[in-house]
Coordinates of C-alpha atoms and ligand atoms in Angstrom, one line a residue:
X228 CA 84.5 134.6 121.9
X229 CA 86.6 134.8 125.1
X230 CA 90.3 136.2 124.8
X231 CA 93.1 133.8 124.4
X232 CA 96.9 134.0 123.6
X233 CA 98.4 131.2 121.2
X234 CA 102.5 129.7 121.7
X235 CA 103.5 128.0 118.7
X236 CA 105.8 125.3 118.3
X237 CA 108.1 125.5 115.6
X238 CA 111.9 124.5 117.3
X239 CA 111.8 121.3 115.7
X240 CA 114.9 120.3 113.6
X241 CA 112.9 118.7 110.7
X242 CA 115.8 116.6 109.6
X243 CA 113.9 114.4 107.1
X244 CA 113.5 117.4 105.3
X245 CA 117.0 117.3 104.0
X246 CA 117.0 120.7 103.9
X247 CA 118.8 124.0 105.0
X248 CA 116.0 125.7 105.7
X249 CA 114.4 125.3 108.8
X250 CA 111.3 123.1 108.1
X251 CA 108.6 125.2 109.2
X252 CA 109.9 127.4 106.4
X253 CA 108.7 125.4 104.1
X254 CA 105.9 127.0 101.4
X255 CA 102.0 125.5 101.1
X256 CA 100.3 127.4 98.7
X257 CA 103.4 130.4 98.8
X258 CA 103.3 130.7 102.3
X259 CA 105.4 129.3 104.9
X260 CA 104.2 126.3 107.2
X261 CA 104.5 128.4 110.1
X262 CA 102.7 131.0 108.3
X263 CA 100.1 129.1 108.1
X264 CA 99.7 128.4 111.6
X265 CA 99.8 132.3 113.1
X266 CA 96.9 132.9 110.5
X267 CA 95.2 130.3 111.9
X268 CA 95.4 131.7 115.4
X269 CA 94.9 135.3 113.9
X270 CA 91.9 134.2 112.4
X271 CA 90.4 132.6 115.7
X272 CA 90.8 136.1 117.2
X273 CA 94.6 135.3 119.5
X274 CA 95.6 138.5 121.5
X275 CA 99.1 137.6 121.5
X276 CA 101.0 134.9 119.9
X277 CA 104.6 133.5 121.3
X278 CA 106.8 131.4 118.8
X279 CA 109.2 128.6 120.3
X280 CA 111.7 128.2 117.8
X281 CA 115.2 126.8 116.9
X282 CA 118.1 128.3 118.6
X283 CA 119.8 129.0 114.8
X284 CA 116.2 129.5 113.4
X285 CA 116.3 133.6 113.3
X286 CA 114.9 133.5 110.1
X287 CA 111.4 132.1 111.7
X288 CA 111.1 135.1 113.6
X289 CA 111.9 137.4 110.6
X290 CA 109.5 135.7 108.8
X291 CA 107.0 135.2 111.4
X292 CA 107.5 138.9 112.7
X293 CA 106.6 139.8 108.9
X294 CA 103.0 138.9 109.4
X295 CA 102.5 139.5 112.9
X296 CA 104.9 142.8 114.4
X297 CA 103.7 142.0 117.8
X298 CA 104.5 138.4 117.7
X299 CA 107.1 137.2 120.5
X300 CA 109.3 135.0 120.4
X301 CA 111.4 132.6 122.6
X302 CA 114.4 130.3 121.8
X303 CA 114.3 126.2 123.0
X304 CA 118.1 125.6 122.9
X305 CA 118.0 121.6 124.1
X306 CA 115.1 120.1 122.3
X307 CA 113.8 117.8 125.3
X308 CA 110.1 117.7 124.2
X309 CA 106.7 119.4 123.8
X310 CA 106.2 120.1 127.5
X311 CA 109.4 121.3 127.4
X312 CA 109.3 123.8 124.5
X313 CA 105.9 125.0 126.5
X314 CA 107.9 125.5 129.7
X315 CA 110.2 128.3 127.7
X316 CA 107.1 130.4 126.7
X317 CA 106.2 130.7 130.2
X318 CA 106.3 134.6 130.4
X319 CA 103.7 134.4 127.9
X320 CA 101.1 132.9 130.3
X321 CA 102.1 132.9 133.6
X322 CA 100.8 136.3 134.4
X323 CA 97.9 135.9 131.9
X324 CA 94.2 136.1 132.8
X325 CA 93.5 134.4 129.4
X326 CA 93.5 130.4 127.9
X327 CA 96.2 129.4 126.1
X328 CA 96.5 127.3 122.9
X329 CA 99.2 125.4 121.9
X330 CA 99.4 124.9 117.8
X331 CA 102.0 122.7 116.0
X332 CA 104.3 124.7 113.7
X333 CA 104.5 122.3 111.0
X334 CA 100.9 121.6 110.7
X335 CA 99.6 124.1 108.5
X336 CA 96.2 123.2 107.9
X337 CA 94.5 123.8 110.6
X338 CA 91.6 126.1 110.5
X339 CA 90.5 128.7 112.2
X340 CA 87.2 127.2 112.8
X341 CA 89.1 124.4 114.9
X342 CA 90.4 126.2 116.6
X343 CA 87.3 128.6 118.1
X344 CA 85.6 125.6 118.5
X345 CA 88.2 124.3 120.8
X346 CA 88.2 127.4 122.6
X347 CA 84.7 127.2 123.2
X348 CA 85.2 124.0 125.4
X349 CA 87.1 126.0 127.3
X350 CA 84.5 129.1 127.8
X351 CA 82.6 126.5 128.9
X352 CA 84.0 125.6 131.8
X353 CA 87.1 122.9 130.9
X354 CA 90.3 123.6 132.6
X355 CA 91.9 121.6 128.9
X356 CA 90.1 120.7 125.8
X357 CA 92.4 119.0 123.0
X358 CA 91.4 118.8 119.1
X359 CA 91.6 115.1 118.1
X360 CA 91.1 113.7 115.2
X361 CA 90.5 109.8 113.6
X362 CA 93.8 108.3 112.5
X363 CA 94.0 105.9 108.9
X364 CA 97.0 105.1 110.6
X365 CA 97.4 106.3 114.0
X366 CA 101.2 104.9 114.3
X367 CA 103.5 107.3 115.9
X368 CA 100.2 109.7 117.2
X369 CA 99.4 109.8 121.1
X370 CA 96.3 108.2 121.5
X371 CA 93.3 109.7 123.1
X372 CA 91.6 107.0 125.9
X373 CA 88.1 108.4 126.7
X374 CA 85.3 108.1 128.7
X375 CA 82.1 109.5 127.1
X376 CA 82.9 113.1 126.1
X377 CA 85.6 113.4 129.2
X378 CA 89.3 112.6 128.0
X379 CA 90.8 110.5 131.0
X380 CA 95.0 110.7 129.0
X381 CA 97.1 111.0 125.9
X382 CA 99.0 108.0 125.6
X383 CA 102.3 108.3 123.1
X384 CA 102.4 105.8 120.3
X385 CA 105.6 104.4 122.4
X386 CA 104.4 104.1 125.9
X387 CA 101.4 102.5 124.7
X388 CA 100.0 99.6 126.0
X389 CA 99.4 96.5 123.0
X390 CA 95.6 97.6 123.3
X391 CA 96.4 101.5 123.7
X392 CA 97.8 101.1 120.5
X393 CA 94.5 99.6 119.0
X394 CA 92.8 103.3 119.5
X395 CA 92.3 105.2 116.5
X396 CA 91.3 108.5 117.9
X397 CA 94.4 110.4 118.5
X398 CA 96.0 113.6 119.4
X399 CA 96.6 116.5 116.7
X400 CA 98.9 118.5 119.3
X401 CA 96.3 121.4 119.4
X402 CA 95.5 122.0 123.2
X403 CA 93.8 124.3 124.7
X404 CA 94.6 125.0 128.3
X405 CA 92.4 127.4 130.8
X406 CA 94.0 130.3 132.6
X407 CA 96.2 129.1 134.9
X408 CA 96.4 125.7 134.2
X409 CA 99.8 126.0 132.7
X410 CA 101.1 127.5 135.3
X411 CA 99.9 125.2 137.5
X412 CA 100.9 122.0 135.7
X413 CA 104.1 122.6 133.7
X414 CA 106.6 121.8 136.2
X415 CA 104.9 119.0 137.2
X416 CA 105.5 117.0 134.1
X417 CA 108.4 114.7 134.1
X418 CA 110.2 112.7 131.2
X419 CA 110.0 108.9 132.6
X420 CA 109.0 107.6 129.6
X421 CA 109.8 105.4 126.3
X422 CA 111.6 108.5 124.4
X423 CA 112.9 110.6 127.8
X424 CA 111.3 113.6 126.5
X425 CA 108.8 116.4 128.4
X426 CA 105.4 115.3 126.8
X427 CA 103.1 118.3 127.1
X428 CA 100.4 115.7 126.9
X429 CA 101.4 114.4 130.2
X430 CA 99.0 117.5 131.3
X431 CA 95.5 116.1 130.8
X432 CA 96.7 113.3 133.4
X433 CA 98.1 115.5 136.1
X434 CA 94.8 117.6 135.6
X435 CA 92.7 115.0 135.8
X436 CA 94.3 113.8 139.4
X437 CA 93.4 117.5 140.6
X438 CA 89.9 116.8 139.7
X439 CA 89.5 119.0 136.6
X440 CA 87.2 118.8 133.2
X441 CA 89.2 117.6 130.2
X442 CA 87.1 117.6 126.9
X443 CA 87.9 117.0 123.3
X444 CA 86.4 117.9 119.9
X445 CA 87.3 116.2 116.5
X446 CA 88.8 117.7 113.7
X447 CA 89.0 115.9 109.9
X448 CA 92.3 114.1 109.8
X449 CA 92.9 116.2 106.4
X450 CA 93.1 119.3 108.4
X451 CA 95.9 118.4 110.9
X452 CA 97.8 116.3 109.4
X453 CA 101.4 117.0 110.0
X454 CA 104.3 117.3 107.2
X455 CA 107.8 115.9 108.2
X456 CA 109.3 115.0 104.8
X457 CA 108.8 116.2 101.3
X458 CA 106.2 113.7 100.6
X459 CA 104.1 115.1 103.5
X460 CA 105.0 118.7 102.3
X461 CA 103.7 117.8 98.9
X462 CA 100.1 116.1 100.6
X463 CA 99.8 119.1 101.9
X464 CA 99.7 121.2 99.4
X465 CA 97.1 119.2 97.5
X466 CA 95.3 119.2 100.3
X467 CA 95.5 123.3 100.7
X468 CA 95.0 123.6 97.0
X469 CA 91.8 121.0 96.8
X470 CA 90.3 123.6 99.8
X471 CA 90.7 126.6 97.7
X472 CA 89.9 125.2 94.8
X473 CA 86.2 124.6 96.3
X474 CA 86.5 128.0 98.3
X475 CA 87.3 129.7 95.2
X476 CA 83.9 127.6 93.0
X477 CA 81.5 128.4 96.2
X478 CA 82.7 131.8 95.5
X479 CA 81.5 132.3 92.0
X480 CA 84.8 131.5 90.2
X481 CA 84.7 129.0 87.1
X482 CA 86.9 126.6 87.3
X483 CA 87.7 124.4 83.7
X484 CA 89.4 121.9 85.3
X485 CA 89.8 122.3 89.1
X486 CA 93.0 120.1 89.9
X487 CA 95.1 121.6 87.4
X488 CA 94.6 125.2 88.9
X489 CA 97.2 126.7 91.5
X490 CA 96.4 129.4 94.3
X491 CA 98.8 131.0 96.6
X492 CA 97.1 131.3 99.8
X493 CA 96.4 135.2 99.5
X494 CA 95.0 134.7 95.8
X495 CA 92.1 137.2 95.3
X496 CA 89.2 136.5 92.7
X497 CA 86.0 138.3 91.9
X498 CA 83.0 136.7 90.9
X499 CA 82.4 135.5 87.3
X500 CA 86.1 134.9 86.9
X501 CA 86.4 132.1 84.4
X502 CA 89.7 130.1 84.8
X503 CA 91.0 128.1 82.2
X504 CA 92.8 125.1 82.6
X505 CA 96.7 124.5 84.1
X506 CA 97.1 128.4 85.1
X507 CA 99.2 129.0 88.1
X508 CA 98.9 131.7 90.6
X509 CA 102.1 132.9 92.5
X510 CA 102.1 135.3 95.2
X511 CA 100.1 138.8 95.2
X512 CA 97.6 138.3 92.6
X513 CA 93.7 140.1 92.2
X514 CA 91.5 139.2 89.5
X515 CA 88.4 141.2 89.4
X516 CA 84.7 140.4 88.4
X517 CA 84.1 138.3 85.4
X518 CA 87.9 138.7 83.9
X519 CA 89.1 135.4 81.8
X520 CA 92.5 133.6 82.5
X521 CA 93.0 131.4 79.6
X522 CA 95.0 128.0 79.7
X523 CA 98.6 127.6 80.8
X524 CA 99.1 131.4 82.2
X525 CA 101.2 132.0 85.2
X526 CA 100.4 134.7 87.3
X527 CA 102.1 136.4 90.2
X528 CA 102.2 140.0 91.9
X529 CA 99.8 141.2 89.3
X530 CA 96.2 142.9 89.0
X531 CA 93.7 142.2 86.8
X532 CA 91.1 144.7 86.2
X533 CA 87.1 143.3 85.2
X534 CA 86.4 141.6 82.0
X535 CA 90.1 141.7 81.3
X536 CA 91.7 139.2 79.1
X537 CA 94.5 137.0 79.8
X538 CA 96.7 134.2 77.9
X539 CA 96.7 131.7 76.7
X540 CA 100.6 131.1 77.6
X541 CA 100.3 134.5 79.3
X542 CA 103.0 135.9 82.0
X543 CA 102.0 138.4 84.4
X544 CA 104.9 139.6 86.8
X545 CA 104.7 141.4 89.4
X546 CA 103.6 145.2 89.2
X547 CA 101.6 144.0 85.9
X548 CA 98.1 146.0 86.2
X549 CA 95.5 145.6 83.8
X550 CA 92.8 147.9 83.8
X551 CA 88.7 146.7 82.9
X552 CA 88.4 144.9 79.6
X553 CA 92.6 145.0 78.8
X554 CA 93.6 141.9 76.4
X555 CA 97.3 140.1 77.3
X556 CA 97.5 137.5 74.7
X557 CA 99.4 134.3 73.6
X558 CA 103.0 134.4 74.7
X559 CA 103.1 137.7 76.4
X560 CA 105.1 138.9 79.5
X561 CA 104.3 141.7 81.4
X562 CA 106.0 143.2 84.0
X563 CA 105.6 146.3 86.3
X564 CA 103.4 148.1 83.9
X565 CA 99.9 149.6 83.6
X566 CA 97.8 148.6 80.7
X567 CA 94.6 150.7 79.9
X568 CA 91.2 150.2 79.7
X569 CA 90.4 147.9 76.8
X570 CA 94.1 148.1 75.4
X571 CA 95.0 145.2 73.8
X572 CA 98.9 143.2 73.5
X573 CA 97.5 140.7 71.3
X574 CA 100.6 138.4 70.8
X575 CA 104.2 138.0 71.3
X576 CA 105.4 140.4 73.0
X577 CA 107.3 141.5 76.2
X578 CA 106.1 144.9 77.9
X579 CA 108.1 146.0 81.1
X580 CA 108.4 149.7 83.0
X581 CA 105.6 150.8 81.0
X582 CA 102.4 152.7 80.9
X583 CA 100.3 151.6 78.0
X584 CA 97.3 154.3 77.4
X585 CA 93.9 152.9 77.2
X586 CA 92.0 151.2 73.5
X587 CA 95.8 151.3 72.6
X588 CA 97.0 148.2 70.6
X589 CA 100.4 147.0 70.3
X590 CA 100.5 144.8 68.0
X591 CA 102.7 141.1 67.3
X592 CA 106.2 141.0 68.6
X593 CA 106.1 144.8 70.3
X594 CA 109.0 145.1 72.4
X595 CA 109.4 147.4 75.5
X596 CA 113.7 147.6 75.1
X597 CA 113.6 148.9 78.9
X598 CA 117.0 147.5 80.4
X599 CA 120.5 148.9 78.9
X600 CA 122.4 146.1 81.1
X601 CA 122.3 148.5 84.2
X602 CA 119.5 151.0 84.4
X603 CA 115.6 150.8 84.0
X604 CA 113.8 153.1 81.7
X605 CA 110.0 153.5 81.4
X606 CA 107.9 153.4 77.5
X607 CA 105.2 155.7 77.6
X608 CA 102.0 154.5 75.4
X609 CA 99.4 156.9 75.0
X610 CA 95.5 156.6 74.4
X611 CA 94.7 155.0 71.0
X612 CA 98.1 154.6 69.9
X613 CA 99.1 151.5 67.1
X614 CA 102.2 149.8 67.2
X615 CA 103.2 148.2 64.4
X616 CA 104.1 144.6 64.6
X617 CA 107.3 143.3 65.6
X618 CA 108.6 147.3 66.6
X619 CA 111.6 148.2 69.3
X620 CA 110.4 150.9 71.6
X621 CA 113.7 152.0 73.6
X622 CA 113.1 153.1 76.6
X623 CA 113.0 156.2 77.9
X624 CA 110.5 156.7 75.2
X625 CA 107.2 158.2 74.4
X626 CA 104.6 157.6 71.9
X627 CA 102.0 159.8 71.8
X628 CA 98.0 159.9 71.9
X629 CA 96.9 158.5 68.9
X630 CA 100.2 157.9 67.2
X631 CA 100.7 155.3 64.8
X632 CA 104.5 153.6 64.4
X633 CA 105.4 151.8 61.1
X634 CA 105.5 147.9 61.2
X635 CA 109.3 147.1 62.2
X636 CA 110.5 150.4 63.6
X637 CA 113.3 150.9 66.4
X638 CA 111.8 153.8 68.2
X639 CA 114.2 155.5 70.2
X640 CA 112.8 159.2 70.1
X641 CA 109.5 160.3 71.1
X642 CA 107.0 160.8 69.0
X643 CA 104.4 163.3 69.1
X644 CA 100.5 163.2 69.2
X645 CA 98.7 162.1 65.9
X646 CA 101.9 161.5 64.2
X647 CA 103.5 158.7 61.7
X648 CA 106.8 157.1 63.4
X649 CA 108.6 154.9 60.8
X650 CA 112.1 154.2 62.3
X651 CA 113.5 151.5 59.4
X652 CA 115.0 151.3 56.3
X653 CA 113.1 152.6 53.3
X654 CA 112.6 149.9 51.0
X655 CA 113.6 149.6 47.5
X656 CA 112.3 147.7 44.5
X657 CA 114.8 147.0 41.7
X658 CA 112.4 145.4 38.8
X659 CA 113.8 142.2 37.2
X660 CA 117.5 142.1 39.4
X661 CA 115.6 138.7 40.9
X662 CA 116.9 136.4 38.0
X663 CA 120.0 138.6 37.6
X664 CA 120.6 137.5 41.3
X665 CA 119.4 134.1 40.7
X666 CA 121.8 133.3 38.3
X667 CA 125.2 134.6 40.5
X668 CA 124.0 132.0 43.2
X669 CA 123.8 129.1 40.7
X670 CA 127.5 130.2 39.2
X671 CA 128.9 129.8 42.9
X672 CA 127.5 126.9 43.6
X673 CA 129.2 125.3 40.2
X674 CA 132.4 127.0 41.3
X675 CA 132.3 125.7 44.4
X676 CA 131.9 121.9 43.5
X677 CA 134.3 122.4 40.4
Ligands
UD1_293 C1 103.2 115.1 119.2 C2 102.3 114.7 120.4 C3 101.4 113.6 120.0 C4 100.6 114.0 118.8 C5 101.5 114.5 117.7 C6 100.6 115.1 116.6 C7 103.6 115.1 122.5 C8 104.4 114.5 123.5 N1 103.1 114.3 121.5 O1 104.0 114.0 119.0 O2 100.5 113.2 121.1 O3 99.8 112.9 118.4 O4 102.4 115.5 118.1 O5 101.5 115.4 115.4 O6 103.3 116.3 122.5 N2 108.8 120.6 119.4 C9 109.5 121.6 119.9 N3 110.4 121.3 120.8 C10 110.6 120.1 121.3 C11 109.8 119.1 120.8 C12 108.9 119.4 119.8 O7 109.4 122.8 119.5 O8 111.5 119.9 122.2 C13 107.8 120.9 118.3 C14 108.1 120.4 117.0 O9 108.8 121.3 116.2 C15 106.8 120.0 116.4 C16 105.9 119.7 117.6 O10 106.5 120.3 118.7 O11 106.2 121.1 115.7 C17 105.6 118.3 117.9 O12 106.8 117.6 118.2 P1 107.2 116.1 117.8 O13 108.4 115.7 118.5 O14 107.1 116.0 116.3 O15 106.0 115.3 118.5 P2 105.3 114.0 118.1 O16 106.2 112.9 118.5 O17 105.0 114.0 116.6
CA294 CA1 105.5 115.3 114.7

């Protein structure tokens, strides 16, 4: 793999977004658009990636700058085109020894794989090499007129001739340029044409008149497509959660019912991980070897340990961390809490700011109380404890190893090792007051209607 530094173009104003973020904000799979792309270029190996963006898009660099610290960026104030938008990230290459590749912002499928394969082209001796791809409807694409495996121009949807526009095979806006040739060409381009814009595309003919090698590979339409509007920006995502989906099968992973499954893109599964249907993974979640997520849980931030248990109608938040063989059941929320090895919070309950011991059981309706309307305070748990069902544990609070809380109790002292914690009225039994009682509720209701 030779080096090679990336410039991204992202200053687009996405307007049929409708939106106030800028579009290459925009999440696939939890991750933004642009996101997408510097992984992309990451993953191909990129020494140094340049961003073109907005001039009020700041938040594209904070974003971007996130993921990659020693990403640059530059800002396109007048949007007059691609060739344009390349011209502004000229310190990024005008000095460099290395190809450059140019990626779309807001096409966030592209793979790595496309990308070294492009490069490629270029190690072999092509002064350009542009990913294309076969159009279903190449309307609005440049389209790519060829001569054998030599790529003679890129002709935009609106300067093209009646039988131009008959091509199929069109540009994805990935280019890969050799060192120098940016430098070289970039001014040259003009903006005489249908929209009065700088087409970078305008490249492969000026390099083509100086007697250089332009090639082309072919990427799957699915994989570059672009997204423009909402509808795109949902195609998209189908399209990045059908790929994991299948990543996540070749893997090992057991998938019920694949299309009703959600990943986020950094979703981490071991093998033998069953996964029942309609579960939905946000942001920040492991799930280790042959762990079960049952139907309709939704998952985000969270770890789950091996052979743990989880749902169904589970809710794992983030800083939820279940250790090997831990059982979350039916309509349970946890968040930011530790659960032991082989505990279990069978049903109904809500466990936050907590460390729960391991083989303890909590049993239906256990409440962490761990919020007094300002302040956070942590339940202790310990090893082998029983919680009776349907208790109160205020936080700060600890029950100890082995302890055993009465059914109902509001626990809001700790409680030591081995002991009995019954925090609730006593009962009382008063034999025969039932009819006694009976019969003062039947002479109200005769009052009441007399
Ligand atoms: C471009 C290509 C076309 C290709 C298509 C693939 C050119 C001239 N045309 O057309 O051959 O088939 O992409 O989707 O390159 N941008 C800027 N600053 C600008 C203009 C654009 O940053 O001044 C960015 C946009 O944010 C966008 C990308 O460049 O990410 C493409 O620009 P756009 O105007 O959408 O180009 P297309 O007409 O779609
Ligand atoms: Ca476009």
């Amino acid at each position: 793999m030779i080096p090679f530094s990336t410039v991204i173009l992202a200053a687009g104003e996405g307007t049929r977004m409708r939106s106030a973020l800028p579009k290459v904000l925009h999440d696939v799979g939890g991750l933004p658009l642009v996101g997408h792309v510097l992984k992309a270029a990451q993953g191909a190996g990129s020494a140094q990636i340049t961003v073109v963006i907005g001039p009020e898009h700041d938040a594209v660099a904070t974003l971007v700058s996130g993921l990659d610290p020693a990403a640059r960026f530059v800002k396109q104030t007048e949007r007059l085109g691609t060739g344009h938008a390349v011209r502004m990230a000229r310190a990024s290459f005008d000095q460099s020894p290395d190809p450059v590749v140019v990626l779309l912002g807001d096409a966030p499928l592209i793979s790595a794989a496309t990308v070294a394969a492009m490069i490629d082209q270029l190690a072999h001796g092509a002064d350009i090499a542009v990913v294309g791809f076969e159009a279903a409807d190449p309307t609005g694409y440049g389209r790519l007129l060829t001569e054998g495996d030599t790529l003679l121009a890129i002709r935009e949807h609106k300067d093209a001739s009646h039988a131009e526009r008959a091509i199929t095979l069109c540009n994805s806006g990935v280019i890969g340029f050799g060192a120098g040739v940016l430098t070289r060409l970039i001014d040259r381009i003009g903006n005489a044409n249908a929209k009065g814009e700088y087409y970078l595309t305008d490249a492969i003919e000026l390099a083509q008149a100086d007697g250089g090698r332009v090639t082309y590979t072919i990427a799957p339409e699915a994989e570059v497509q672009g997204v423009n509007d909402r509808a795109q920006l949902a195609r998209a995502e189908a399209q990045f959660q059908a790929l994991r989906r299948d990543d996540w099968m070749a893997a090992g992973v057991t998938l019920k019912d694949p299309t009703t499954v959600y990943f986020s893109f950094d979703t981490a599964l071991g093998r033998d991980v069953v996964i029942e249907p309609h579960v939905v993974f946000g942001p920040g979640v492991v799930v280790e070897e042959g762990a079960v997520i049952h139907a309709f849980s939704h998952i985000e931030g969270a770890h789950v340990g091996p052979g743990a248990s989880v749902g169904p109608f589970a809710r794992l938040r983030p800083g939820a961390d279940l250790g090997p063989h831990a059982k979350v059941g039916n309509f349970v929320e946890v968040k930011n809490a530790q659960i032991g090895a082989g505990a279990k919070l069978p049903h109904l309950s809500y466990v936050g700011d907590a460390k729960i011991g391991a083989r303890a059981n909590l049993g239906a309706g256990t409440i962490t109380c761990n919020y007094d309307g300002v302040n956070k305070f942590e339940t202790v748990v310990g090893a082998d404890a029983f919680i009776g069902s349907n208790s109160s544990l205020v936080a700060p609070v600890t029950i100890g190893e082995g302890a055993y809380v009465g059914s109902g109790s509001v626990i809001t002292r700790d409680v030591e090792p081995g002991a009995l914690a019954l925090g609730r009225a006593r009962q009382d039994n008063k034999p025969g007051y039932a009819a006694r009682i009976r019969a003062r509720a039947e002479a109200l209701k005769k009052a009441r209607k007399g």
